[in-house]
Each structure stands twice: as structure tokens, then as C-alpha cells.
């Protein structure tokens, strides 16, 4: 198996009939047109592919159609290219699709290219010189301003060696796609191969894929297994980003697969219908109004989008703006992905841009922070972006969501988190699984907690504190359990709150009981403690006290709360000590006499009447000390 130091994807671009396919054949020996109709009509309709090597660089060539009716096919091919081979016929110079394809490559973020002045055999020196001037003028100031311009002829072979050399030089400057990231393959073809089953092909834009891998199909979100992988027509152990790749999939019919779908690392991404973007309108396009519907192309997929421009009512030609795109179908896109928009009629390319937030929420007038947030996403550091994302996630931000929104690797996320935690910009409320809240939200939750505890203790001076669960419930659903727990833990560690088991109180606060209240409380407890299992009626106990009824009731509540007393039925309250003794007694009985006990035996054992025995046995059943079995109980 040959290994190449570099794989570079080259896409042709240019007007119909300017000699793109002929040039691909001259360079690679493969004529890229495959369809019978293409051969009959002598034009390219759909994408064609060819390969060639030069100076250790493996070139994957994607030949696109020049016909204006097939620009959407061109877009599916152009999405993954590293280098554009801009083809301009020397006898015709720049034509409409030369411009449209050039605009598309620029909007897609293609960084490098080479210009071939084809059919040089049909032009004399003067004409060639004039065309070259035209082209130089056209490319001035653009991403192709330094691109070599080389006259070639597919017919005579003139200039081909020079073109090859120039392409190899430019390829050396191309920054390759990142094989270390999550795997993503936008599908451009799907077919069945005899004896293999479903095969899809595409430009591997990120990560790598190997036989045996599990992959996720988007937008359907089906899990599939990779049976085999080919790159450039040969089976490989692993295909990496930057290569033309064919993937043989198990568990699916080829008819269920089509251009526009994507394969990706499982469980990392989400399909979306709403994205926030930076949208640029071409200088040649008419102004774009609010809520314009356009054709939307990203990767190999296309759908319809409605455009909502943020902060202004229309977009002027040549300008860009932050914009929300509502898509008709679900797509898989990640922050940084490029897209193209085309007008409805006539269907021409009018603009494009970059995805900033792939999981955008519905735009709301009251969401005034969105533009600033999107600007951070557009040009902020990882740390700034993560801090901004955390601030907007009131409920907290989880690892999966960060990955789905950014495509960052866990390592990148962890180092950004570390820096932000150290700078006290975010609070890590859980490390595993990772969950973050902004320092601001965390501070607000803590403030609220202090207030709630304070307020509760003022309203209930006789209670030792608020139950943890009640405190949690008082914050409402907008505060997640983890945030609550972390906020409470920190306040306890800072000695601002006192957390004892299930009870939360102001640090250092003791219940200030008046002497007569303290005495009354003791009397209540003593009444139940001395009664054993033959407890008195609650009303009777309270009536004997010197404090007024309302306060007596509160004192009783506080004894129930700290579990000195236990309510077994609405009418019957027992001292916890009596119940604990009963449990011991039953355990001893079980040892001595076996696990079964009848109601009469229970009465005999405890010396109580039916009035107490039945509620107590039911209580013991609830406590899983006993289990009812017919007329008897089984001691557990
Ligand atoms: N004389 C001459 N003819 C050429 C040359 N290159 C291509 N042609 C002819 O120009 C015509 C169009 O060539 P293609 O390669 O099909 O053009 P294309 O740009 O691929 O066209 P589309 O794919 O339909 O956009 C064919 O008849 C070719 O034989 C050349 O270098 N010299
Ligand atoms: Mg062609």
C-alpha cells in the first residue's frame, strides 16, 4: 500500500464547454464524464472523479459541470475542495459561470487555486496576452490574486507539464484537513456494488474512517457499521481527512442512501433546522429583504431556507450581516461550516457564509444579547466562546452540547474549561459528566439560596432549618439539581450556611426558644417517650401545655422534623425510641421463634391492643421491617 505525504482535493470550476473535463483527462488519463447522457450531449451533468500523483502528493480531482442548470451538482462537489483549478477557455475568456463558480469557491472559503487558460491551441499570442490581462484584472485582490495563470491545451499537450508543476507547488501550501477531529463524510453518491451492498462516496472533510467502525447516518440518525473503505479505487485500512473516500455500509439498502446525507462519528452531532450565521450577499446580487426564501447548500446537501437578518431590515449587495436561517429540512452542520444561498428565480448564486451557531434557538425580540454572542462565536478564542455559551445556557451546559455546537475535541474543551474555572468565569458544577454554569448564574443561585433560607427561618423561628428538598423546590425548575447541589456545597464550605443531613440553616443560627417554649417542647417529648407504644392522643398532650395552641403545634412540628417523634397515622405519634425498641424486639422474636408472627402473637409480644397493633404493623410493612402474608406477617 502506497502512502502519500499529503492528499489534496482539487475541484475544477469554470464556464460550460471551457474544457474542464478534457483537461482532467489530459492530467489523469481518466475522462471524468460517466453518464451516457453526458457522452451523448458532450457536456458534464454530474460530478466526475479522477486521481493523479505528483511529487508525493495524491490529487483527488472532482470535475464539475459548467452548465448553469447544474450548479447545484457543482456545489455538491465544490464543498470539500482544497484547491480550485479555475478553467477559462483562451478563446472565450471570462463568462457567467466563470464568475459564479469563482464566487462560490470564495464563499466556500477555498484558499488556493491555479488558473488554466485552456484551448490555448485555438488562440494566438495576442489573444492569450489579452485574456491573461482580463483574468489578472478579475482576480485582483481576491483569494486567487497570486494564483499561477497557465495556458494549456488538452489537444496538443502544451503547458500540461507546467500546470502539473504549478499545482504541486500550490498543493504544498494547502493546509490539510484535520484527521484528528470527529469523522464527517458528506455523501455525494450512493450505489450498490455487486457482492458488497451499499456504497457511498464523498470527500472526507474531517477525521478518519476504518472498516469495523460504527457511524451515524444524518439526518436519519441511524447507526451503521462500516464494512470496507476505499480511497481512490483501492481498499485501505483507514481513510483520512482530505481523501476521496468510498464507504461500504452494512445494514442498509443503497436506495435508502442519497447525496446530501452525511456519515459522522456516532453520538456527537445533532441535526438542525435553525442556524445562526454570518451571511454575505454578493455585490452582483439584488438587495435581500427580510424573510426571503432561498435555496440553501451546505456540504453535499440542499434545502430551502428562510432568511431573517438580525438588526436590520434588508441586506445590501456586497454587505454581510448576522442572520438566522430556518431550514425546511434537517441538516448536519457544525460551527465554521460554509454554505451557499441561491435565489429562487432566476436561480442564481446570491451569497453564502459561515455557520456560527448550528443549534440556534428561534429568534426572539427580547433576546437582545444574541448579536454580541454571535460575534464572539465568529471571532472569539475557545475560552471566550465557551464562556459566552455558558452565559446563555441558564440551565447549565453539558459536554455533549458543547461538542454538538462546536465540533471541538474533548481535550480542547477541557483545557478551555480549566482556564475559565481558574479565571472564575465559569463554575464547574460537575466534572464527570462535565456540566458548567456561568459564574454569574452560579452567584445568583447562591444569593437566592441565602435569601430563601433567611426568609424561611424568619417565618419559622421555632424550626431548626429548612429541609433540603423544600429549599430546592423553592428555587423552581430553572435551577438544575446539580447547580443547586454545587451552590449549597460551596456555601457550606464557606460557612455561610449550615448543612446537617437533610437540614439547611443559616450558619451559627440556633433556634431561639423562649424558656417556656423549651419547657413545653421537653414535655411533649417526655409524654411520648414515657408512653412507649401505648401513646396518648396528640390533642391531650398539647392541651396540657402552658403555651398557646399555635405555638404548641409548631413545637410538635419541630420534633417531627428532627425525627424525635414519628407520625405513624394522622392520629398516632410515637417516640422514635419506642419504635426502635419495637424493631429490636421483632428481630429477637425472629431469632427465637421464626420469621412468622400473627396479629394475636404480635399483641401478646408487645402488650398492646388492636387499636395500636394494626397501625403499627402497617407502619412496619411500609418500613419494610415486616411483610404481610395472609393473616400473618413475615419479619424481614
Ligand atoms: N481545440 C481544443 N479543444 C478542446 C480543448 N479542450 C477541450 N476542447 C473541446 O472543447 C469541448 C468541451 O470540452 P469539455 O472538456 O467537455 O468542456 P467542459 O468544461 O468539461 O464542459 P462542461 O463540463 O459541460 O461544463 C470538447 O469538444 C473538447 O474536445 C483544447 O485544449 N483544445
Ligand atoms: Mg465537463
PDB file of N, CA and C in Angstrom, residues 75-146:
ATOM      1  N   UNK A  75     -22.059  22.467  -6.745  1.00  0.00           N
ATOM      2  CA  UNK A  75     -21.925  22.816  -5.326  1.00  0.00           C
ATOM      3  C   UNK A  75     -21.632  21.593  -4.464  1.00  0.00           C
ATOM      4  N   UNK A  76     -22.260  20.462  -4.814  1.00  0.00           N
ATOM      5  CA  UNK A  76     -22.027  19.244  -4.032  1.00  0.00           C
ATOM      6  C   UNK A  76     -20.569  18.819  -4.129  1.00  0.00           C
ATOM      7  N   UNK A  77     -19.938  19.114  -5.281  1.00  0.00           N
ATOM      8  CA  UNK A  77     -18.528  18.746  -5.451  1.00  0.00           C
ATOM      9  C   UNK A  77     -17.592  19.766  -4.854  1.00  0.00           C
ATOM     10  N   UNK A  78     -17.991  21.027  -4.940  1.00  0.00           N
ATOM     11  CA  UNK A  78     -17.085  22.105  -4.521  1.00  0.00           C
ATOM     12  C   UNK A  78     -16.937  22.170  -3.006  1.00  0.00           C
ATOM     13  N   UNK A  79     -17.906  21.570  -2.277  1.00  0.00           N
ATOM     14  CA  UNK A  79     -17.933  21.731  -0.827  1.00  0.00           C
ATOM     15  C   UNK A  79     -16.660  21.271  -0.122  1.00  0.00           C
ATOM     16  N   UNK A  80     -15.992  20.254  -0.648  1.00  0.00           N
ATOM     17  CA  UNK A  80     -14.845  19.741   0.113  1.00  0.00           C
ATOM     18  C   UNK A  80     -13.481  20.061  -0.480  1.00  0.00           C
ATOM     19  N   UNK A  81     -13.427  20.979  -1.436  1.00  0.00           N
ATOM     20  CA  UNK A  81     -12.146  21.111  -2.150  1.00  0.00           C
ATOM     21  C   UNK A  81     -11.129  21.987  -1.414  1.00  0.00           C
ATOM     22  N   UNK A  82      -9.840  21.618  -1.618  1.00  0.00           N
ATOM     23  CA  UNK A  82      -8.740  22.368  -1.009  1.00  0.00           C
ATOM     24  C   UNK A  82      -8.179  23.375  -2.004  1.00  0.00           C
ATOM     25  N   UNK A  83      -8.319  23.055  -3.251  1.00  0.00           N
ATOM     26  CA  UNK A  83      -7.635  23.828  -4.287  1.00  0.00           C
ATOM     27  C   UNK A  83      -8.538  23.857  -5.514  1.00  0.00           C
ATOM     28  N   UNK A  84      -8.714  25.041  -6.089  1.00  0.00           N
ATOM     29  CA  UNK A  84      -9.569  25.123  -7.277  1.00  0.00           C
ATOM     30  C   UNK A  84      -8.708  25.224  -8.539  1.00  0.00           C
ATOM     31  N   UNK A  85      -9.121  24.442  -9.530  1.00  0.00           N
ATOM     32  CA  UNK A  85      -8.495  24.543 -10.845  1.00  0.00           C
ATOM     33  C   UNK A  85      -9.494  25.320 -11.702  1.00  0.00           C
ATOM     34  N   UNK A  86      -9.258  26.646 -11.780  1.00  0.00           N
ATOM     35  CA  UNK A  86     -10.195  27.512 -12.493  1.00  0.00           C
ATOM     36  C   UNK A  86      -9.870  27.463 -13.976  1.00  0.00           C
ATOM     37  N   UNK A  87     -10.841  26.977 -14.744  1.00  0.00           N
ATOM     38  CA  UNK A  87     -10.627  26.737 -16.171  1.00  0.00           C
ATOM     39  C   UNK A  87     -11.296  27.852 -16.977  1.00  0.00           C
ATOM     40  N   UNK A  88     -10.475  28.559 -17.772  1.00  0.00           N
ATOM     41  CA  UNK A  88     -11.023  29.638 -18.605  1.00  0.00           C
ATOM     42  C   UNK A  88     -10.516  29.410 -20.030  1.00  0.00           C
ATOM     43  N   UNK A  89     -11.448  29.262 -20.971  1.00  0.00           N
ATOM     44  CA  UNK A  89     -11.037  28.987 -22.350  1.00  0.00           C
ATOM     45  C   UNK A  89     -10.399  30.243 -22.950  1.00  0.00           C
ATOM     46  N   UNK A  90      -9.233  30.062 -23.552  1.00  0.00           N
ATOM     47  CA  UNK A  90      -8.491  31.201 -24.099  1.00  0.00           C
ATOM     48  C   UNK A  90      -9.266  31.883 -25.216  1.00  0.00           C
ATOM     49  N   UNK A  91     -10.150  31.146 -25.885  1.00  0.00           N
ATOM     50  CA  UNK A  91     -10.887  31.771 -26.988  1.00  0.00           C
ATOM     51  C   UNK A  91     -12.192  32.429 -26.530  1.00  0.00           C
ATOM     52  N   UNK A  92     -12.511  32.315 -25.243  1.00  0.00           N
ATOM     53  CA  UNK A  92     -13.769  32.928 -24.775  1.00  0.00           C
ATOM     54  C   UNK A  92     -13.608  33.853 -23.571  1.00  0.00           C
ATOM     55  N   UNK A  93     -12.545  33.665 -22.847  1.00  0.00           N
ATOM     56  CA  UNK A  93     -12.281  34.451 -21.625  1.00  0.00           C
ATOM     57  C   UNK A  93     -13.385  34.256 -20.569  1.00  0.00           C
ATOM     58  N   UNK A  94     -13.547  35.254 -19.699  1.00  0.00           N
ATOM     59  CA  UNK A  94     -14.452  35.097 -18.552  1.00  0.00           C
ATOM     60  C   UNK A  94     -15.923  35.144 -18.974  1.00  0.00           C
ATOM     61  N   UNK A  95     -16.695  34.155 -18.513  1.00  0.00           N
ATOM     62  CA  UNK A  95     -18.119  34.043 -18.848  1.00  0.00           C
ATOM     63  C   UNK A  95     -18.929  33.932 -17.550  1.00  0.00           C
ATOM     64  N   UNK A  96     -20.286  33.980 -17.648  1.00  0.00           N
ATOM     65  CA  UNK A  96     -21.092  33.996 -16.408  1.00  0.00           C
ATOM     66  C   UNK A  96     -20.754  32.902 -15.392  1.00  0.00           C
ATOM     67  N   UNK A  97     -20.612  31.635 -15.823  1.00  0.00           N
ATOM     68  CA  UNK A  97     -20.353  30.608 -14.814  1.00  0.00           C
ATOM     69  C   UNK A  97     -18.896  30.619 -14.334  1.00  0.00           C
ATOM     70  N   UNK A  98     -18.000  31.310 -15.098  1.00  0.00           N
ATOM     71  CA  UNK A  98     -16.654  31.520 -14.560  1.00  0.00           C
ATOM     72  C   UNK A  98     -16.806  32.339 -13.279  1.00  0.00           C
ATOM     73  N   UNK A  99     -17.639  33.383 -13.380  1.00  0.00           N
ATOM     74  CA  UNK A  99     -17.850  34.274 -12.234  1.00  0.00           C
ATOM     75  C   UNK A  99     -18.590  33.560 -11.108  1.00  0.00           C
ATOM     76  N   UNK A 100     -19.664  32.862 -11.483  1.00  0.00           N
ATOM     77  CA  UNK A 100     -20.466  32.213 -10.447  1.00  0.00           C
ATOM     78  C   UNK A 100     -19.640  31.156  -9.693  1.00  0.00           C
ATOM     79  N   UNK A 101     -18.889  30.347 -10.444  1.00  0.00           N
ATOM     80  CA  UNK A 101     -18.070  29.325  -9.778  1.00  0.00           C
ATOM     81  C   UNK A 101     -16.982  29.967  -8.919  1.00  0.00           C
ATOM     82  N   UNK A 102     -16.412  31.039  -9.416  1.00  0.00           N
ATOM     83  CA  UNK A 102     -15.379  31.749  -8.644  1.00  0.00           C
ATOM     84  C   UNK A 102     -15.988  32.270  -7.337  1.00  0.00           C
ATOM     85  N   UNK A 103     -17.160  32.906  -7.430  1.00  0.00           N
ATOM     86  CA  UNK A 103     -17.839  33.413  -6.223  1.00  0.00           C
ATOM     87  C   UNK A 103     -18.104  32.281  -5.235  1.00  0.00           C
ATOM     88  N   UNK A 104     -18.577  31.172  -5.774  1.00  0.00           N
ATOM     89  CA  UNK A 104     -18.891  30.025  -4.911  1.00  0.00           C
ATOM     90  C   UNK A 104     -17.637  29.560  -4.172  1.00  0.00           C
ATOM     91  N   UNK A 105     -16.529  29.435  -4.905  1.00  0.00           N
ATOM     92  CA  UNK A 105     -15.288  28.972  -4.261  1.00  0.00           C
ATOM     93  C   UNK A 105     -14.859  29.950  -3.173  1.00  0.00           C
ATOM     94  N   UNK A 106     -14.993  31.238  -3.447  1.00  0.00           N
ATOM     95  CA  UNK A 106     -14.610  32.235  -2.446  1.00  0.00           C
ATOM     96  C   UNK A 106     -15.512  32.126  -1.214  1.00  0.00           C
ATOM     97  N   UNK A 107     -16.824  32.045  -1.448  1.00  0.00           N
ATOM     98  CA  UNK A 107     -17.764  31.955  -0.319  1.00  0.00           C
ATOM     99  C   UNK A 107     -17.593  30.652   0.464  1.00  0.00           C
ATOM    100  N   UNK A 108     -17.130  29.611  -0.211  1.00  0.00           N
ATOM    101  CA  UNK A 108     -16.923  28.339   0.485  1.00  0.00           C
ATOM    102  C   UNK A 108     -15.598  28.330   1.244  1.00  0.00           C
ATOM    103  N   UNK A 109     -14.835  29.410   1.070  1.00  0.00           N
ATOM    104  CA  UNK A 109     -13.599  29.510   1.840  1.00  0.00           C
ATOM    105  C   UNK A 109     -12.422  28.775   1.223  1.00  0.00           C
ATOM    106  N   UNK A 110     -12.509  28.479  -0.079  1.00  0.00           N
ATOM    107  CA  UNK A 110     -11.347  27.864  -0.739  1.00  0.00           C
ATOM    108  C   UNK A 110     -10.216  28.883  -0.707  1.00  0.00           C
ATOM    109  N   UNK A 111      -9.012  28.419  -0.349  1.00  0.00           N
ATOM    110  CA  UNK A 111      -7.922  29.374  -0.130  1.00  0.00           C
ATOM    111  C   UNK A 111      -6.940  29.472  -1.294  1.00  0.00           C
ATOM    112  N   UNK A 112      -6.818  28.400  -2.060  1.00  0.00           N
ATOM    113  CA  UNK A 112      -5.783  28.358  -3.092  1.00  0.00           C
ATOM    114  C   UNK A 112      -6.340  27.899  -4.430  1.00  0.00           C
ATOM    115  N   UNK A 113      -5.575  28.230  -5.483  1.00  0.00           N
ATOM    116  CA  UNK A 113      -6.002  27.758  -6.788  1.00  0.00           C
ATOM    117  C   UNK A 113      -4.966  28.002  -7.861  1.00  0.00           C
ATOM    118  N   UNK A 114      -5.262  27.423  -9.032  1.00  0.00           N
ATOM    119  CA  UNK A 114      -4.432  27.600 -10.219  1.00  0.00           C
ATOM    120  C   UNK A 114      -5.403  27.898 -11.359  1.00  0.00           C
ATOM    121  N   UNK A 115      -5.011  28.821 -12.239  1.00  0.00           N
ATOM    122  CA  UNK A 115      -5.878  29.133 -13.376  1.00  0.00           C
ATOM    123  C   UNK A 115      -5.296  28.503 -14.631  1.00  0.00           C
ATOM    124  N   UNK A 116      -6.123  27.737 -15.344  1.00  0.00           N
ATOM    125  CA  UNK A 116      -5.692  27.164 -16.616  1.00  0.00           C
ATOM    126  C   UNK A 116      -6.404  27.899 -17.750  1.00  0.00           C
ATOM    127  N   UNK A 117      -5.604  28.495 -18.650  1.00  0.00           N
ATOM    128  CA  UNK A 117      -6.201  29.107 -19.850  1.00  0.00           C
ATOM    129  C   UNK A 117      -6.229  28.013 -20.903  1.00  0.00           C
ATOM    130  N   UNK A 118      -7.384  27.336 -20.980  1.00  0.00           N
ATOM    131  CA  UNK A 118      -7.474  26.148 -21.844  1.00  0.00           C
ATOM    132  C   UNK A 118      -7.674  26.511 -23.314  1.00  0.00           C
ATOM    133  N   UNK A 119      -7.564  25.484 -24.118  1.00  0.00           N
ATOM    134  CA  UNK A 119      -7.719  25.609 -25.579  1.00  0.00           C
ATOM    135  C   UNK A 119      -6.726  26.637 -26.131  1.00  0.00           C
ATOM    136  N   UNK A 120      -5.514  26.646 -25.551  1.00  0.00           N
ATOM    137  CA  UNK A 120      -4.504  27.620 -25.999  1.00  0.00           C
ATOM    138  C   UNK A 120      -4.177  27.423 -27.477  1.00  0.00           C
ATOM    139  N   UNK A 121      -4.430  26.210 -27.967  1.00  0.00           N
ATOM    140  CA  UNK A 121      -4.159  25.967 -29.392  1.00  0.00           C
ATOM    141  C   UNK A 121      -5.102  26.747 -30.302  1.00  0.00           C
ATOM    142  N   UNK A 122      -6.217  27.241 -29.726  1.00  0.00           N
ATOM    143  CA  UNK A 122      -7.182  27.985 -30.538  1.00  0.00           C
ATOM    144  C   UNK A 122      -6.959  29.495 -30.484  1.00  0.00           C
ATOM    145  N   UNK A 123      -5.955  29.947 -29.715  1.00  0.00           N
ATOM    146  CA  UNK A 123      -5.749  31.392 -29.571  1.00  0.00           C
ATOM    147  C   UNK A 123      -4.313  31.753 -29.937  1.00  0.00           C
ATOM    148  N   UNK A 124      -4.149  32.902 -30.583  1.00  0.00           N
ATOM    149  CA  UNK A 124      -2.774  33.331 -30.895  1.00  0.00           C
ATOM    150  C   UNK A 124      -2.181  34.056 -29.695  1.00  0.00           C
ATOM    151  N   UNK A 125      -0.914  34.384 -29.827  1.00  0.00           N
ATOM    152  CA  UNK A 125      -0.200  35.009 -28.701  1.00  0.00           C
ATOM    153  C   UNK A 125      -0.906  36.264 -28.179  1.00  0.00           C
ATOM    154  N   UNK A 126      -1.353  37.115 -29.119  1.00  0.00           N
ATOM    155  CA  UNK A 126      -2.001  38.373 -28.720  1.00  0.00           C
ATOM    156  C   UNK A 126      -3.261  38.110 -27.913  1.00  0.00           C
ATOM    157  N   UNK A 127      -4.089  37.187 -28.427  1.00  0.00           N
ATOM    158  CA  UNK A 127      -5.328  36.868 -27.725  1.00  0.00           C
ATOM    159  C   UNK A 127      -5.016  36.333 -26.334  1.00  0.00           C
ATOM    160  N   UNK A 128      -4.035  35.416 -26.260  1.00  0.00           N
ATOM    161  CA  UNK A 128      -3.653  34.847 -24.960  1.00  0.00           C
ATOM    162  C   UNK A 128      -3.232  35.941 -23.984  1.00  0.00           C
ATOM    163  N   UNK A 129      -2.460  36.900 -24.510  1.00  0.00           N
ATOM    164  CA  UNK A 129      -1.990  38.006 -23.677  1.00  0.00           C
ATOM    165  C   UNK A 129      -3.156  38.837 -23.149  1.00  0.00           C
ATOM    166  N   UNK A 130      -4.145  39.071 -24.006  1.00  0.00           N
ATOM    167  CA  UNK A 130      -5.305  39.873 -23.605  1.00  0.00           C
ATOM    168  C   UNK A 130      -6.147  39.134 -22.567  1.00  0.00           C
ATOM    169  N   UNK A 131      -6.348  37.847 -22.812  1.00  0.00           N
ATOM    170  CA  UNK A 131      -7.136  37.058 -21.859  1.00  0.00           C
ATOM    171  C   UNK A 131      -6.438  37.049 -20.504  1.00  0.00           C
ATOM    172  N   UNK A 132      -5.123  36.871 -20.530  1.00  0.00           N
ATOM    173  CA  UNK A 132      -4.378  36.865 -19.270  1.00  0.00           C
ATOM    174  C   UNK A 132      -4.587  38.181 -18.502  1.00  0.00           C
ATOM    175  N   UNK A 133      -4.561  39.309 -19.246  1.00  0.00           N
ATOM    176  CA  UNK A 133      -4.790  40.610 -18.598  1.00  0.00           C
ATOM    177  C   UNK A 133      -6.180  40.682 -17.973  1.00  0.00           C
ATOM    178  N   UNK A 134      -7.168  40.213 -18.755  1.00  0.00           N
ATOM    179  CA  UNK A 134      -8.557  40.161 -18.260  1.00  0.00           C
ATOM    180  C   UNK A 134      -8.629  39.400 -16.947  1.00  0.00           C
ATOM    181  N   UNK A 135      -7.996  38.230 -16.967  1.00  0.00           N
ATOM    182  CA  UNK A 135      -8.071  37.339 -15.809  1.00  0.00           C
ATOM    183  C   UNK A 135      -7.359  37.968 -14.612  1.00  0.00           C
ATOM    184  N   UNK A 136      -6.184  38.531 -14.850  1.00  0.00           N
ATOM    185  CA  UNK A 136      -5.438  39.178 -13.753  1.00  0.00           C
ATOM    186  C   UNK A 136      -6.273  40.283 -13.121  1.00  0.00           C
ATOM    187  N   UNK A 137      -6.912  41.050 -13.998  1.00  0.00           N
ATOM    188  CA  UNK A 137      -7.758  42.144 -13.535  1.00  0.00           C
ATOM    189  C   UNK A 137      -8.906  41.605 -12.670  1.00  0.00           C
ATOM    190  N   UNK A 138      -9.511  40.533 -13.176  1.00  0.00           N
ATOM    191  CA  UNK A 138     -10.656  39.948 -12.469  1.00  0.00           C
ATOM    192  C   UNK A 138     -10.267  39.406 -11.092  1.00  0.00           C
ATOM    193  N   UNK A 139      -9.083  38.817 -10.990  1.00  0.00           N
ATOM    194  CA  UNK A 139      -8.683  38.159  -9.740  1.00  0.00           C
ATOM    195  C   UNK A 139      -8.007  39.103  -8.757  1.00  0.00           C
ATOM    196  N   UNK A 140      -7.762  40.340  -9.197  1.00  0.00           N
ATOM    197  CA  UNK A 140      -7.042  41.284  -8.337  1.00  0.00           C
ATOM    198  C   UNK A 140      -7.731  41.420  -6.971  1.00  0.00           C
ATOM    199  N   UNK A 141      -6.926  41.302  -5.941  1.00  0.00           N
ATOM    200  CA  UNK A 141      -7.465  41.492  -4.589  1.00  0.00           C
ATOM    201  C   UNK A 141      -8.232  40.293  -4.037  1.00  0.00           C
ATOM    202  N   UNK A 142      -8.368  39.248  -4.849  1.00  0.00           N
ATOM    203  CA  UNK A 142      -9.157  38.095  -4.380  1.00  0.00           C
ATOM    204  C   UNK A 142      -8.245  37.006  -3.813  1.00  0.00           C
ATOM    205  N   UNK A 143      -8.853  35.908  -3.355  1.00  0.00           N
ATOM    206  CA  UNK A 143      -8.054  34.794  -2.829  1.00  0.00           C
ATOM    207  C   UNK A 143      -7.181  34.165  -3.905  1.00  0.00           C
ATOM    208  N   UNK A 144      -7.455  34.456  -5.172  1.00  0.00           N
ATOM    209  CA  UNK A 144      -6.632  33.898  -6.251  1.00  0.00           C
ATOM    210  C   UNK A 144      -5.664  34.930  -6.843  1.00  0.00           C
ATOM    211  N   UNK A 145      -5.438  36.018  -6.102  1.00  0.00           N
ATOM    212  CA  UNK A 145      -4.607  37.090  -6.691  1.00  0.00           C
ATOM    213  C   UNK A 145      -3.185  36.613  -7.035  1.00  0.00           C
ATOM    214  N   UNK A 146      -2.691  35.638  -6.286  1.00  0.00           N
ATOM    215  CA  UNK A 146      -1.332  35.154  -6.572  1.00  0.00           C
ATOM    216  C   UNK A 146      -1.338  33.835  -7.335  1.00  0.00           C
TER     217      UNK A 146
END
